[in-house]
Amino acid sequence: MKDALTIYQYHLDSVSQLIWDRDFEGVTALMTYPHELATARGVTVVDRPETMVDWAREFRAHLDQLGATSYHRVAVAAALIGINAAAISGEDESEISGFHRVYVLSGATHLIDPYISEATLKLCDGVWLGSGVRAVLRSTRYPVDDEA
């Protein structure tokens, strides 16, 4: 079995590439529903794949408006959780909770300050799917520890 950090990074890379390539239908296949997206704008509950397509399309358009030439998410830490609960209940479901740093670049220049996000993955029928993401953008309300 691969370690949690490797699984987490693979999922981040897969979803980021699909968003970058504008394969919004592909993004929907790597998510669970309902899916929670918490950003500086507030919390959005994505109830079905079609809503995820709309959100991903809007996010990709935002990257274009910024002038991004690349979008990267780099895992900082990840851990498997819920294995004991899944074993006790007999369900084929475990979770990975992790943190990653987000980079939006134009060449080698940061278009926005890198920021930390947290995501949760769920193992569903042998496939790791995203179940939610929380972006922690720089603000006085949500300070980011640069030493992380």
Coordinates of C-alpha atoms in Angstrom, one line a residue:
M1 CA 0.0 0.0 0.0
K2 CA 1.3 3.5 -0.8
D3 CA 1.7 5.9 2.0
A4 CA -0.8 8.7 2.6
L5 CA 1.4 11.5 1.4
T6 CA 2.0 9.8 -2.0
I7 CA -1.7 9.1 -2.5
Y8 CA -2.5 12.7 -1.5
Q9 CA 0.1 14.2 -3.9
Y10 CA -1.1 12.0 -6.7
H11 CA -4.7 13.1 -6.2
L12 CA -3.6 16.8 -6.1
D13 CA -1.6 16.4 -9.3
S14 CA -4.4 14.6 -11.1
V15 CA -7.1 17.2 -10.2
S16 CA -4.8 20.1 -10.9
Q17 CA -3.8 18.8 -14.3
L18 CA -7.5 18.2 -15.2
I19 CA -8.4 21.8 -14.2
W20 CA -5.4 23.2 -16.1
D21 CA -6.4 21.1 -19.2
R22 CA -10.0 22.3 -18.8
D23 CA -11.2 18.7 -18.5
F24 CA -13.9 19.6 -16.0
E25 CA -15.8 16.3 -16.5
G26 CA -12.7 14.5 -15.5
V27 CA -12.5 16.6 -12.3
T28 CA -16.0 15.4 -11.4
A29 CA -15.0 11.7 -11.6
L30 CA -12.4 12.3 -8.9
M31 CA -14.8 13.8 -6.3
T32 CA -17.5 12.6 -3.9
Y33 CA -20.9 14.4 -3.6
P34 CA -21.8 16.4 -1.7
H35 CA -18.4 18.1 -1.8
E36 CA -17.5 21.1 0.3
L37 CA -15.3 23.9 -1.0
A38 CA -14.3 26.5 1.6
T39 CA -12.5 29.6 0.2
A40 CA -12.1 33.3 1.1
R41 CA -15.6 33.8 -0.6
G42 CA -17.2 31.4 1.9
V43 CA -18.3 27.7 1.9
T44 CA -19.8 26.2 -1.3
V45 CA -21.5 22.8 -1.1
V46 CA -21.3 21.1 -4.4
D47 CA -24.2 18.7 -4.5
R48 CA -23.7 17.1 -7.9
P49 CA -21.1 16.7 -10.7
E50 CA -22.7 19.4 -12.9
T51 CA -22.2 22.0 -10.1
M52 CA -18.6 20.9 -9.8
V53 CA -18.1 21.5 -13.6
D54 CA -19.4 25.0 -13.1
W55 CA -17.1 25.7 -10.2
A56 CA -14.0 24.2 -11.9
R57 CA -14.8 26.2 -15.1
E58 CA -15.0 29.4 -13.0
F59 CA -11.8 28.6 -11.1
R60 CA -9.9 28.0 -14.4
A61 CA -11.2 31.3 -15.8
H62 CA -9.9 33.0 -12.7
L63 CA -6.5 31.5 -13.3
D64 CA -6.6 32.8 -16.9
Q65 CA -7.6 36.3 -15.7
L66 CA -4.6 36.3 -13.3
G67 CA -2.4 35.5 -16.3
A68 CA -1.3 32.1 -14.8
T69 CA 1.0 30.0 -16.9
S70 CA 1.0 27.2 -14.2
Y71 CA -0.9 26.0 -11.2
H72 CA 0.7 23.7 -8.7
R73 CA -0.3 22.1 -5.4
V74 CA 2.5 20.5 -3.3
A75 CA 1.6 18.2 -0.4
V76 CA 3.1 19.2 2.9
A77 CA 1.6 16.5 5.2
A78 CA -1.0 13.8 5.0
A79 CA -2.3 11.0 7.3
L80 CA -4.7 8.1 7.0
I81 CA -7.6 8.4 9.3
G82 CA -10.8 6.4 9.9
I83 CA -9.2 3.0 9.2
N84 CA -10.3 1.6 12.6
A85 CA -13.8 2.9 12.2
A86 CA -14.0 1.3 8.7
A87 CA -12.7 -2.0 10.0
I88 CA -15.2 -2.0 12.8
S89 CA -18.2 -1.1 10.6
G90 CA -17.1 -3.4 7.8
E91 CA -17.3 -0.5 5.3
D92 CA -14.7 -0.2 2.5
E93 CA -14.0 3.5 3.4
S94 CA -11.0 5.2 4.9
E95 CA -9.9 8.8 4.7
I96 CA -6.8 10.8 4.2
S97 CA -6.6 14.3 5.6
G98 CA -3.7 16.5 4.3
F99 CA -2.3 19.9 3.8
H100 CA -0.8 21.4 0.7
R101 CA 0.7 24.6 -0.5
V102 CA -0.8 26.2 -3.6
Y103 CA 1.2 28.1 -6.2
V104 CA -0.2 30.2 -9.0
L105 CA 2.6 31.3 -11.3
S106 CA 3.4 33.3 -14.4
G107 CA 6.8 31.8 -15.4
A108 CA 8.7 31.9 -12.1
T109 CA 6.7 34.8 -10.7
H110 CA 4.1 34.3 -8.0
L111 CA 0.8 35.9 -9.1
I112 CA -0.6 35.5 -5.6
D113 CA 1.3 34.6 -2.4
P114 CA 1.5 30.9 -2.0
Y115 CA -1.1 29.7 0.5
I116 CA -1.9 26.5 2.5
S117 CA -5.0 24.4 1.8
E118 CA -6.4 21.4 3.5
A119 CA -8.2 18.5 1.7
T120 CA -9.8 15.3 2.6
L121 CA -9.9 12.2 0.4
K122 CA -12.2 9.2 0.8
L123 CA -11.5 5.7 -0.4
C124 CA -14.6 4.6 -2.3
D125 CA -14.6 1.2 -4.0
G126 CA -10.8 1.2 -4.1
V127 CA -10.5 4.7 -5.6
W128 CA -9.3 7.8 -3.6
L129 CA -11.8 10.6 -4.2
G130 CA -11.8 14.2 -3.0
S131 CA -14.5 15.0 -0.5
G132 CA -13.6 18.6 0.4
V133 CA -11.0 21.4 0.4
R134 CA -10.5 24.3 2.6
A135 CA -8.3 27.1 1.3
V136 CA -6.5 29.2 3.9
L137 CA -5.7 32.5 2.2
R138 CA -3.6 35.2 3.9
S139 CA -5.7 37.5 5.9
T140 CA -5.8 38.9 9.4
R141 CA -8.6 36.5 10.2
Y142 CA -6.7 33.4 9.0
P143 CA -2.9 33.8 9.6
V144 CA -0.7 31.4 7.7
D145 CA 2.4 30.0 9.4
D146 CA 5.3 30.5 6.8
E147 CA 7.4 28.0 8.8
A148 CA 5.1 25.1 7.9

